[in-house]
XYZ file of C-alpha atoms in Angstrom:
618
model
C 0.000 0.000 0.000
C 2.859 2.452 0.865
C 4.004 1.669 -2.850
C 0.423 2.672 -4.245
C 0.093 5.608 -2.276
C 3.584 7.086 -3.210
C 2.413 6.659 -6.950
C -1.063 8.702 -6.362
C 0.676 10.970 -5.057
C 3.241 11.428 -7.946
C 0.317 12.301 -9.774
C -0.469 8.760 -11.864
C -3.621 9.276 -12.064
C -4.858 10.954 -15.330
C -7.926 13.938 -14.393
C -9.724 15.282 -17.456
C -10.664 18.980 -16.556
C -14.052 19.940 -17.068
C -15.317 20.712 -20.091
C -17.207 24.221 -20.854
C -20.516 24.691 -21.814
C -21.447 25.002 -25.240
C -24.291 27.743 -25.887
C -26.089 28.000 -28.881
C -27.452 31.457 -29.803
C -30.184 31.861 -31.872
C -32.235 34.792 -32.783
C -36.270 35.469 -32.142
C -38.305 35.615 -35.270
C -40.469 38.197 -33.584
C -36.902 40.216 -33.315
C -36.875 42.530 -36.645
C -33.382 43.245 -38.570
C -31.718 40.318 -35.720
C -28.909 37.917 -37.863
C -30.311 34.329 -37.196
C -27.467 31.670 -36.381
C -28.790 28.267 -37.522
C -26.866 25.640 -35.317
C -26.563 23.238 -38.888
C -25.548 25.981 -41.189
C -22.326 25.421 -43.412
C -19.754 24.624 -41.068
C -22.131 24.562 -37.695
C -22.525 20.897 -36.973
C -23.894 21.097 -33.806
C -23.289 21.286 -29.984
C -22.967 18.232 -28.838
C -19.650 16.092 -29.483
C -19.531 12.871 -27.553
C -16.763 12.483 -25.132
C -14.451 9.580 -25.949
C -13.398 7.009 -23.223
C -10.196 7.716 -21.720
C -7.538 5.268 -20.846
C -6.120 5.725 -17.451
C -3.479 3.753 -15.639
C -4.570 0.350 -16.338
C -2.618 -0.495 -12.982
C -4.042 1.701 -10.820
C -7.601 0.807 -12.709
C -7.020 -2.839 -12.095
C -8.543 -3.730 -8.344
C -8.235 -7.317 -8.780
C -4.074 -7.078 -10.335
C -3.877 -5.235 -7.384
C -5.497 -6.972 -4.960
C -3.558 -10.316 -6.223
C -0.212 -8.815 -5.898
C -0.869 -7.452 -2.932
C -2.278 -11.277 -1.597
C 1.425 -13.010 -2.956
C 3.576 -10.390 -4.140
C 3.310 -7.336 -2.019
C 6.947 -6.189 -2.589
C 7.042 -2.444 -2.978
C 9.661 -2.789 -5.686
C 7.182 -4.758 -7.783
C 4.138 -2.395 -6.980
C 5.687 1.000 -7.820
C 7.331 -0.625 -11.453
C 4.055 -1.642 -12.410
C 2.203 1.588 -11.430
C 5.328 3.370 -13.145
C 4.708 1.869 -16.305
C 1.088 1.342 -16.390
C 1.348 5.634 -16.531
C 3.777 5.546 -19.272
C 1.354 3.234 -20.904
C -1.544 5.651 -21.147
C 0.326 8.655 -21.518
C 3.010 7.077 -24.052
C 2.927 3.494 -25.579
C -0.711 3.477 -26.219
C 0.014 5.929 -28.797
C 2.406 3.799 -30.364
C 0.324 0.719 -30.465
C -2.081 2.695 -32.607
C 0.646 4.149 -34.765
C 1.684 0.332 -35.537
C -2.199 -0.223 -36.446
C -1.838 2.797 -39.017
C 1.178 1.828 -40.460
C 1.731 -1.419 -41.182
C 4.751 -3.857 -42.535
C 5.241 -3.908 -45.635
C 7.615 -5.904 -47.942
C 10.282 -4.450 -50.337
C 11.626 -7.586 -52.586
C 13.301 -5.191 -55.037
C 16.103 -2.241 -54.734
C 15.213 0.509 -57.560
C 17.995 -1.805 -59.652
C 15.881 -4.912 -59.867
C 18.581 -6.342 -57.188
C 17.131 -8.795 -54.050
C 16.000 -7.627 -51.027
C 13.364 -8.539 -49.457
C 13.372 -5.670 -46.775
C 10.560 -5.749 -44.405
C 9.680 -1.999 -43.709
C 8.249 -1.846 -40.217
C 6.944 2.011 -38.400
C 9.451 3.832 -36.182
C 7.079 3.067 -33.523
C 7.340 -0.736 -33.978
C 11.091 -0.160 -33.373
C 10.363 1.671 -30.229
C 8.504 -1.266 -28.522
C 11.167 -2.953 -28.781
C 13.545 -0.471 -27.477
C 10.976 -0.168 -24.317
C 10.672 -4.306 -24.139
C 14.206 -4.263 -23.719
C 14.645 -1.415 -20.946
C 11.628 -2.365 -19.397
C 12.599 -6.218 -18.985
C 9.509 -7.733 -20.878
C 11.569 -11.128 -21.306
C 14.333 -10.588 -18.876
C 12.191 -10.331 -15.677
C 11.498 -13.961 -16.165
C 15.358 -14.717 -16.147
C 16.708 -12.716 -13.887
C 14.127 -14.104 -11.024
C 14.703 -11.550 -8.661
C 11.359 -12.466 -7.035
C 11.749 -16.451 -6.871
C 8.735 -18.532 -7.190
C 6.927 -15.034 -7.973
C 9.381 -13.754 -11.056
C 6.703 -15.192 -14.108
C 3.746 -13.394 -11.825
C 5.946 -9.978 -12.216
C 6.705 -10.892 -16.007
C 3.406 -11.683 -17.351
C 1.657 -8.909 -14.997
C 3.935 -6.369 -16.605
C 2.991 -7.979 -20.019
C -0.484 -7.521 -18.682
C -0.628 -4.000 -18.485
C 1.390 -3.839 -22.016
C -0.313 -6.109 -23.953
C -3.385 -4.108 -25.545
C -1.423 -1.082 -25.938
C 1.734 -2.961 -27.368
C 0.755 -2.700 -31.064
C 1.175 -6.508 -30.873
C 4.754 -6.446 -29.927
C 3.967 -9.425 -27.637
C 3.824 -11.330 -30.047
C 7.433 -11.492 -30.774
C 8.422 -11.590 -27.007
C 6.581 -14.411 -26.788
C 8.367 -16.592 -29.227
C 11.567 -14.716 -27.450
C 10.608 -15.632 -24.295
C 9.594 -19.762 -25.448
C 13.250 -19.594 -27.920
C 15.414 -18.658 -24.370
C 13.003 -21.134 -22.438
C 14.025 -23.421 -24.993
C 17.888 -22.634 -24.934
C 17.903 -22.199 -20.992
C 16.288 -26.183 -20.830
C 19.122 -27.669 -23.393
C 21.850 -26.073 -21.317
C 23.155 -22.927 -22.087
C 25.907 -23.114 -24.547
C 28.044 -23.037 -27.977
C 26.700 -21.856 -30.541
C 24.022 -20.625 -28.641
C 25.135 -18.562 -25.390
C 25.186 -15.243 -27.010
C 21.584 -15.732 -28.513
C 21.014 -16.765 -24.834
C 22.298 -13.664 -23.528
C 20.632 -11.318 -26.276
C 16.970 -12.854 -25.449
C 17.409 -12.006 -21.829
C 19.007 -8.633 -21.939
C 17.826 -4.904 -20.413
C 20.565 -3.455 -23.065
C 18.185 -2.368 -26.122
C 21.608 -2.460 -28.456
C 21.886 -5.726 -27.640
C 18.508 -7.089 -27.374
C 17.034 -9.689 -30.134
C 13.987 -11.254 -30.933
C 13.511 -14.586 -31.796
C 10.842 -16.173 -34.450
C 9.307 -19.447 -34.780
C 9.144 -21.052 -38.145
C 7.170 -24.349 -37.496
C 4.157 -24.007 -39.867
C 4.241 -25.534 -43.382
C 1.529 -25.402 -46.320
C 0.502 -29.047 -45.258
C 1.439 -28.835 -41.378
C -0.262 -26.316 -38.919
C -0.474 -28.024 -35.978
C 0.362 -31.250 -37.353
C 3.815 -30.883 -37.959
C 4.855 -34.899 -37.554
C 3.391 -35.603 -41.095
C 3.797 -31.737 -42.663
C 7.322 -30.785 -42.144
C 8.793 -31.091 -45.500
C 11.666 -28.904 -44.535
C 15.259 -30.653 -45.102
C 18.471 -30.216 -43.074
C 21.702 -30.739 -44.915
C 24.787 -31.656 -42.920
C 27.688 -29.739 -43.620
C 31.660 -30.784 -43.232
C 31.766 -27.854 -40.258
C 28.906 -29.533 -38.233
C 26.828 -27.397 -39.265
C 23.813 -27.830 -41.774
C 21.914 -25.754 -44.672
C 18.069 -25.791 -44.395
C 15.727 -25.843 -47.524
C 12.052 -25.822 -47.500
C 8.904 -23.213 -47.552
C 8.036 -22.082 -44.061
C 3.917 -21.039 -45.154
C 3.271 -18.882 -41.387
C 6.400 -17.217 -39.908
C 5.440 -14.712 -37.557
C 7.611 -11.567 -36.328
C 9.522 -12.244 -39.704
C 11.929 -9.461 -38.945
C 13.287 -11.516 -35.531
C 16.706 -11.677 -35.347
C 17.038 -15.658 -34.786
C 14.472 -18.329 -35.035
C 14.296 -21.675 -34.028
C 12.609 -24.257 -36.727
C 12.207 -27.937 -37.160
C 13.707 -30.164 -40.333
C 14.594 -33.161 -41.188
C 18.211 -34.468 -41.582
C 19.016 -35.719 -44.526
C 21.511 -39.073 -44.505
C 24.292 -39.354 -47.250
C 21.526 -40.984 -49.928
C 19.407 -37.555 -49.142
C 16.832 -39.605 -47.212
C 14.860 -38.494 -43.945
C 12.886 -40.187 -41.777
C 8.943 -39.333 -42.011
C 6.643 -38.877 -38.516
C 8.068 -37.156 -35.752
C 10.764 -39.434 -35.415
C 13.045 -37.644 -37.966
C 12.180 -33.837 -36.934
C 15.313 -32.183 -34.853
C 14.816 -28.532 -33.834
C 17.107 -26.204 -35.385
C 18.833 -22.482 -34.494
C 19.346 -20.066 -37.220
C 20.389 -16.069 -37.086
C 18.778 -14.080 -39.539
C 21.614 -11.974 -41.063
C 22.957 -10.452 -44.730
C 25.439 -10.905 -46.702
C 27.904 -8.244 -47.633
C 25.318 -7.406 -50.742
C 22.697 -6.946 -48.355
C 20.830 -10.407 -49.059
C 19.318 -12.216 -46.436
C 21.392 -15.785 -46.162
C 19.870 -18.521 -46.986
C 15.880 -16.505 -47.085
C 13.478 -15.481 -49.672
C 10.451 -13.506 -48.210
C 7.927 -15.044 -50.692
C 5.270 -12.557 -49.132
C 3.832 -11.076 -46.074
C 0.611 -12.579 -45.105
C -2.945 -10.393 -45.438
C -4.705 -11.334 -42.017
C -8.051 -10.315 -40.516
C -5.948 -8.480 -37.505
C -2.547 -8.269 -35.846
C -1.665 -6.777 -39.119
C 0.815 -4.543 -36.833
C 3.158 -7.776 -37.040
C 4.870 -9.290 -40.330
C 3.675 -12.377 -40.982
C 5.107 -13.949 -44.007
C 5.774 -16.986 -46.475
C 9.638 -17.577 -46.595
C 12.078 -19.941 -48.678
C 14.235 -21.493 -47.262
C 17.040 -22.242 -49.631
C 20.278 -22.941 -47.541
C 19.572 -21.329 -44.522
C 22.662 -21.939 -42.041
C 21.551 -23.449 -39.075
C 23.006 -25.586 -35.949
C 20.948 -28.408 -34.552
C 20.076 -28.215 -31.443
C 18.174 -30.975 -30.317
C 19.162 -34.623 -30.221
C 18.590 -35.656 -33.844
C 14.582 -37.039 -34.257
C 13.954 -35.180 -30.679
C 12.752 -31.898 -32.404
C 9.051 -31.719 -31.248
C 9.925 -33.019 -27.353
C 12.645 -30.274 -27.562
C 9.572 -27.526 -28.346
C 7.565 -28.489 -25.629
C 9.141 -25.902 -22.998
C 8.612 -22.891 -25.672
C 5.138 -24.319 -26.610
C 4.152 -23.786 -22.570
C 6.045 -20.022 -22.847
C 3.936 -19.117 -25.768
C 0.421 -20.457 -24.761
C 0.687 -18.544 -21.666
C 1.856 -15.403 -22.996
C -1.102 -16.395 -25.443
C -3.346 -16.489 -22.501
C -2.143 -13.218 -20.822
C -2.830 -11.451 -24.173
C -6.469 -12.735 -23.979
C -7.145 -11.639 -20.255
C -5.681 -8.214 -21.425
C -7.454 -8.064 -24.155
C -10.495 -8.511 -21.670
C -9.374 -6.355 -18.623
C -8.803 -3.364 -21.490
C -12.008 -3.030 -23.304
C -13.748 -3.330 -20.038
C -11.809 -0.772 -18.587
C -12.252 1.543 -21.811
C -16.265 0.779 -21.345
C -16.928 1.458 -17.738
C -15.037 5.016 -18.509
C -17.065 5.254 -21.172
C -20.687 4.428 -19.372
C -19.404 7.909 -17.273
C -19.696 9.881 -19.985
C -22.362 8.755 -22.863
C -26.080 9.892 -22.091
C -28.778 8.107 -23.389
C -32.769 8.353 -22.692
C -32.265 11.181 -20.049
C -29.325 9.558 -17.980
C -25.753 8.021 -18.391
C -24.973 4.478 -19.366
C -23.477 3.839 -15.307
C -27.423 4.508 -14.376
C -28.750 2.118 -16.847
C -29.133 -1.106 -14.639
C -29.254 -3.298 -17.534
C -26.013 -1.764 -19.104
C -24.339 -2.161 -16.006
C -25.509 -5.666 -15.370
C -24.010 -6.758 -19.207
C -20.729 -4.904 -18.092
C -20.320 -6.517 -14.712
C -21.460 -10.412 -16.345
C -18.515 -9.046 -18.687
C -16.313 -8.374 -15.270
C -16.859 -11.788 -14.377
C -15.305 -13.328 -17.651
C -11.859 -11.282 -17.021
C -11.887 -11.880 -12.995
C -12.101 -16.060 -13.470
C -9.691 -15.553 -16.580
C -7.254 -13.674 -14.879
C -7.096 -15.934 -11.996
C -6.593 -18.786 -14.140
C -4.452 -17.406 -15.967
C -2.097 -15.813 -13.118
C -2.461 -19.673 -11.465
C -0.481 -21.311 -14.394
C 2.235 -18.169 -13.849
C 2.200 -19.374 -10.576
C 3.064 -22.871 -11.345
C 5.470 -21.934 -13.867
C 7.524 -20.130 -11.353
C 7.405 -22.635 -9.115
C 8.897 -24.791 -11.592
C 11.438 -23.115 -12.767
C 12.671 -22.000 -9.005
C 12.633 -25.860 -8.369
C 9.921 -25.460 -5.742
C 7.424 -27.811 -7.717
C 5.717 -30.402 -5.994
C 4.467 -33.206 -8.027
C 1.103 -31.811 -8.032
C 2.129 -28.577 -9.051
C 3.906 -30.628 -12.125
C 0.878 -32.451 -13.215
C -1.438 -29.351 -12.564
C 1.289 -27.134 -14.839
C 0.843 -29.617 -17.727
C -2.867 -30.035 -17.536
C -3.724 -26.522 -17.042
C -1.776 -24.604 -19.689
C -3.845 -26.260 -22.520
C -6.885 -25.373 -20.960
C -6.298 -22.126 -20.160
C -4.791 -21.369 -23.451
C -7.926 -22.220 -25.219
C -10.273 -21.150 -22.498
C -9.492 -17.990 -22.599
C -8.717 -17.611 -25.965
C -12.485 -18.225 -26.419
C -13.645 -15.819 -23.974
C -11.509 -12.979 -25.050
C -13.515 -13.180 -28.227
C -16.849 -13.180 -26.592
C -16.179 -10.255 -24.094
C -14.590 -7.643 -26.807
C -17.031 -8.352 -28.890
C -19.818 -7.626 -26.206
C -17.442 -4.755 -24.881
C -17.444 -3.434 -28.668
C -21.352 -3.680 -28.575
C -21.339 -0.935 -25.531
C -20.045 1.753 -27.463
C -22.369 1.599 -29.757
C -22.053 2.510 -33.948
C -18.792 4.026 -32.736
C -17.880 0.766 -31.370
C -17.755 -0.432 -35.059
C -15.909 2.707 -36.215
C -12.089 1.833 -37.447
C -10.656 5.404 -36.137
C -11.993 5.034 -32.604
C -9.191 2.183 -32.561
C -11.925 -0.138 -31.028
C -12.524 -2.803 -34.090
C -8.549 -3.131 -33.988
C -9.009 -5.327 -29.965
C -11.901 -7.753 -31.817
C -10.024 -8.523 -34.909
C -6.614 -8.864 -32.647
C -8.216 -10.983 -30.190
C -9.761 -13.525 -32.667
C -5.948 -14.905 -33.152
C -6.405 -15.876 -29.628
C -8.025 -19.185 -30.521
C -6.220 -19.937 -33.494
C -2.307 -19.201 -32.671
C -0.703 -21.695 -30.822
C -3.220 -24.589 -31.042
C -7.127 -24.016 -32.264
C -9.649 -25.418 -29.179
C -10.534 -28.480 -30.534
C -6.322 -29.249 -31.580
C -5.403 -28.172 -27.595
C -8.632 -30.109 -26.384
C -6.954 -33.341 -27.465
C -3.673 -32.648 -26.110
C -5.735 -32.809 -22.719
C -6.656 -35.722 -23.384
C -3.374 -36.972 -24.570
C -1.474 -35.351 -20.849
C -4.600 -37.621 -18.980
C -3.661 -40.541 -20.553
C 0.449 -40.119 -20.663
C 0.315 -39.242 -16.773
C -2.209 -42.320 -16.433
C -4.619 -39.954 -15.378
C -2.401 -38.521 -12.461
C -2.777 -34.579 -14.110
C -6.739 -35.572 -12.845
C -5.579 -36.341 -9.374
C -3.349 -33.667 -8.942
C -6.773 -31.274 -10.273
C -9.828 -32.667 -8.032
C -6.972 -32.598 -4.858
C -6.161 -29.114 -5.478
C -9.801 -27.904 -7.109
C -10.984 -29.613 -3.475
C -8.312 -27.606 -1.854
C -9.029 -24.029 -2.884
C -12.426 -24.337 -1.138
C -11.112 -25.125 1.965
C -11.150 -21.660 3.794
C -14.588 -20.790 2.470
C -16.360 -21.734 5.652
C -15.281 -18.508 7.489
C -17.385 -16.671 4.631
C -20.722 -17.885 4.856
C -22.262 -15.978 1.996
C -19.705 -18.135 -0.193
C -21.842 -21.402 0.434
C -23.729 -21.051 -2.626
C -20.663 -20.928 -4.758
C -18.528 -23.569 -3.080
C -21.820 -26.217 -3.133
C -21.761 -25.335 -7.251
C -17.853 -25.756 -7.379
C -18.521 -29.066 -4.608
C -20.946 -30.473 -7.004
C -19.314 -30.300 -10.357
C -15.929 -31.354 -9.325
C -17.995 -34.814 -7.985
C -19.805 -34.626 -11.525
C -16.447 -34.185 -13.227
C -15.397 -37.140 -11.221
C -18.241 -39.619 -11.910
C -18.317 -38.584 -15.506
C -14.325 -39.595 -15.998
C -14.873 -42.732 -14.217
C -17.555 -43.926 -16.697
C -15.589 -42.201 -19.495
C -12.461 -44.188 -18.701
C -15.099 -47.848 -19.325
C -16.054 -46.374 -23.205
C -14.427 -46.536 -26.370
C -11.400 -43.803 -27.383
C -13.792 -42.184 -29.547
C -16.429 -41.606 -26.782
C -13.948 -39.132 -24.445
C -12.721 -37.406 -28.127
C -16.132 -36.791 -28.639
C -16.283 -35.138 -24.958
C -13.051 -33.360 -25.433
C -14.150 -29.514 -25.927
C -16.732 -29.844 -23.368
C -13.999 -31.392 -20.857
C -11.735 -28.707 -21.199
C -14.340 -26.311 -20.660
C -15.495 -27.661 -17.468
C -12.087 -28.241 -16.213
C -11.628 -24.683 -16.834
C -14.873 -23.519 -15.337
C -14.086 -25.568 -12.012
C -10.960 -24.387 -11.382
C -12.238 -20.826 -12.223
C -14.962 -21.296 -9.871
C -12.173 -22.217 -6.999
C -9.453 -19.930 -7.718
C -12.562 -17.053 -7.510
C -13.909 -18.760 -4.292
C -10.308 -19.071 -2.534
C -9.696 -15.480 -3.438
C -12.888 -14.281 -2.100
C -11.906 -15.790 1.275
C -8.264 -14.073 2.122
C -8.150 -11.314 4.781
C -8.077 -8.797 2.212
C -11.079 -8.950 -0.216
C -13.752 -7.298 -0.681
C -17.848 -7.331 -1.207
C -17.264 -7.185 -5.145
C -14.696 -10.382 -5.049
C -17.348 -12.330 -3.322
C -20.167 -11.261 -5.617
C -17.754 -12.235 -8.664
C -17.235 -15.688 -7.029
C -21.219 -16.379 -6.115
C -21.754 -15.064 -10.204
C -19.193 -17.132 -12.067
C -21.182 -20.432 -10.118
C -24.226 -19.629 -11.595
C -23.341 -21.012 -14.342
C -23.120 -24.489 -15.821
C -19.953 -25.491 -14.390
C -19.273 -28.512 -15.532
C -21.162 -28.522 -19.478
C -19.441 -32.170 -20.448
C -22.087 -33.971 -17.640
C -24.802 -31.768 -19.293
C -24.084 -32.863 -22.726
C -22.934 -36.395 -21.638
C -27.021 -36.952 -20.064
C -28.480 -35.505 -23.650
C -26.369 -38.317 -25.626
C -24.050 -35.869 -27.532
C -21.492 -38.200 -27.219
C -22.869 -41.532 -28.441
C -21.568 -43.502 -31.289
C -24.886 -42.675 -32.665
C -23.870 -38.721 -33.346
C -20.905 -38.733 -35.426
C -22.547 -40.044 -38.501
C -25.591 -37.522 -38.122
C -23.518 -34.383 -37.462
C -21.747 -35.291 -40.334
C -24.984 -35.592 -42.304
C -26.489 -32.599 -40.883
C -23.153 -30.829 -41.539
C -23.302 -32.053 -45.528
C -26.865 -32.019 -45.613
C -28.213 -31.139 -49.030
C -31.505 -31.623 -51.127
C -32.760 -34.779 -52.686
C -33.609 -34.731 -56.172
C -37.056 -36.550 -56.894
């Protein structure tokens, strides 16, 4: 608290003087030889201008962020960064963000002499974000771990308050972040070290970014069977890469890590995921100013985060050391696949916290029907179900942080392991699915100017639809759930009910709670019966339950984390009304679906049908 107060008092909170009255003059007809003023003539347009919402510290805005660190990180160094920066935010970077909006990548293949190129042209503001990631520590708070357990709680709350006003920036330190994750796992060493050491600096001179080139034309997610991409071994020990990467995001990284396959001395590879090794490459030019070893084919047109080039590249002898054990490539991606889903998730929470924040400001100033939007009750009710969605996404999302920082201080327990594993799929796509939802309905309370490209406003919708889609779509990361139950032999289960159970345990001191923890109670017993039977069926039956699974494991432990937070010494009426309103809802949808036969053997065949349905011909 002595942190917060210090940084209200250094005047980080933003106050919008009052604006004057307009007065319209007009002249009486009954007034002979008086000049009339017509409010619509010419250049009159009118009195009234609407106000537009103003973005204020989204720390200081942020009671739950706060309330959180104050519950298990209440070090003053920690507070007064984060209130630091959320100003600068506001009163600096957002403006950036939007400058990256307006002025996207674009691709130069050509000098004026017909020579190669293939310059990608990125905004002077682009550059500065990552100027600012460096000095502010964006990666390197994660590394440095001056907080212990508690570091990747700092990190991604930092990225937090970044995020939405980051022009998509994140997006790169994400891949940086899972490429020194990577690195830091396989031991830090030749030829690697100084890529190491650039990931994870403060020095902006220094600092690089990192891509990640996995995607082929027939791969996605897949990329056992659509890798195509060949690694040839060179006398040095090094190799030459050739193939088409078809999604490389952040193409103007300085590094990347990829996956090929090595070649033998016939110019065989081995198919599956038993001949993919994971590869390090710099991106760099030759003394003619060609990229080595890179064609940028083109930059990709997308729906949103058009702030960040995207683009097709060749690959036609690409230098690159293995780094991997050879045919260990997609076990060796696992650590930076965890990074990147949770920066994934943080981005959708974020997404979330900021177009409610914009809204609420915004239901202070709009007047509709006689009163503002904040006196509306049914306005306000659609804004705080919305405030629901980013309090149980936020927790969730700040729990896997939690566990990741754990882990990486070496303070895991084995539940914490299993819970780590389980939970970063869900969470990933859970929220990814919610972002959507809430900035659309957040877009939907500013009205036709919520729709309006220069408000900046249709920018967070198409930015957050990635959010399913990057990383792993749903259904893709609803399987790997079911792939970490059955490699742990269902132990990631046990390690969820124990702790699920857990959370609830202090809610008897509250007794308004009860309704909430007999919801939570009841589905986690639900969840339990329903695996049990589950675990008796076919494969097919629990694939068929996947999506809904994942859901209600995410909805449970929502319901918990929200219940358990409501109960510490320090919260207030609003986190226990959040808690009783998140349970009011089905918890646990797979036991609802399971007892209306959606997953019978029965309903493959006719969603198919109904999916292809078309009109017999007499």
């Amino acid at each position: 608290m002595i942190a917060l107060n210090r940084c209200v008092a250094g005047g980080c909170c933003r106050v919008r003087a009052a604006r004057p009255l307009v007065h319209i003059r007009s002249a009486s007809a009954g007034m002979p030889g008086a000049k009339s003023y017509l409010p619509f003539s010419r250049t009159r347009i009118g009195s009234f201008f609407q106000e537009s919402p103003t973005l204020k510290n989204p720390f200081l805005e942020d009671a739950l962020l706060r309330a959180y660190l104050r519950r298990h990180l209440p070090e003053e160094a920690v507070l007064e960064d984060l209130c630091r920066f959320g100003e600068r935010v506001a009163k600096e970077v957002d403006s950036w963000g939007r400058d990256c909006e307006l002025n996207p990548p674009r691709l130069v293949n050509f000098d004026p002499w017909g020579r190669r190129v293939d310059h990608i042209v990125t905004s002077p503001a682009w550059k500065r974000m990552k100027t600012l990631s460096a000095e502010e520590g964006m990666v390197a708070i994660g590394y440095e771990r001056s907080f212990g357990e508690w570091s990747r709680v700092y990190q991604m709350s930092k990225l937090y308050i970044f995020s939405p006003s980051a022009g998509l920036y994140t997006c790169p330190l994400a891949m940086t972040d899972g490429a020194a994750k990577v690195i830091q796992s396989m031991g830090v060493s030749l030829p690697v070290d100084e890529a190491y050491s650039r990931l994870t600096t403060r020095q902006p001179e220094r600092f690089w970014t990192s891509g990640q080139w996995m995607t082929e034309r027939q791969g996605g997610s897949d990329v056992a069977t659509g890798t195509e991409t060949v690694a040839v071994p060179q006398t040095d020990g090094s190799y030459r890469l050739h193939g088409f990467k078809w999604f490389t995001s952040a193409t103007d990284a300085d590094m990347t890590l990829t996956l090929a396959r090595v070649q033998d001395q016939t110019g065989a590879t081995t198919p599956g995921s038993r001949g993919l090794s994971l590869f390090y490459a710099e991106v760099s030019r030759d003394e003619d100013g060609r990229l080595r070893g890179i064609e940028v084919q083109r930059l990709k047109d997308k729906l949103g985060t058009r702030q960040m080039p995207t683009a097709e590249l060749l690959l036609d002898g690409l230098p690159a050391h293995r780094l991997s054990e050879e045919g260990r490539g997609v076990a060796s991606i696992a650590n930076m696949l965890t990074i990147t889903r949770i920066h994934n998730s943080v981005a959708a929470i974020a997404a979330m916290r900021r177009v409610v924040q914009l809204a609420r400001d915004y239901a202070t100033r709009r007047t509709v029907f006689g009163k503002v939007l904040k006196d509306h009750p049914l306005h306000m009710q659609t804004l705080a179900r919305m405030e629901v969605e980013t309090r149980g996404a936020f927790l969730l999302v700040m729990d896997v942080c939690r566990l990741l920082g754990r882990e990486e201080s070496g303070l895991a327990t084995q539940r914490d392991t299993h819970l780590l594993r389980l939970l970063t799929p869900v969470v990933k796509l859970y929220t990814g699915k919610q972002a959507v939802a809430v900035v659309s309905e957040g877009l939907e309370s500013f009205g036709g100017q919520g729709y309006i490209e220069d408000t900046g406003l249709p920018a967070l919708l198409r930015d957050a639809q990635v959010l399913s889609i990057w990383e792993g779509t749903t259904n893709v990361l609803s399987l790997d759930v079911l792939r970490c139950v059955a490699r742990s032999s269902g132990m990631v289960l046990h390690a969820y009910f124990a702790h699920a159970k857990s959370l609830l345990s202090g809610a008897s001191t509250v007794p308004s709670l009860a309704p909430a923890v007999k919801a939570v109670d009841g589905a986690l017993s639900e969840l339990q019966e329903f695996v049990q039977v589950a675990a008796t069926r076919a494969p097919s039956y629990l694939e068929l339950a996947a999506r809904d699974l994942a859901y209600s494991l995410a909805r449970i432990y929502a319901g918990a984390l929200l219940i358990d937070h409501a109960c510490w010494k320090g919260a207030s009426q609003s986190d226990i009304y959040a808690a009783l309103r998140w349970c009011e809802q089905d918890l646990c949808p797979v036991v609802t679906k399971q007892a209306k036969g959606c997953y019978d053997s029965s309903t493959p065949p006719l969603d198919t049908a109904l999916v292809y349905d078309h009109p017999t011909h007499p």
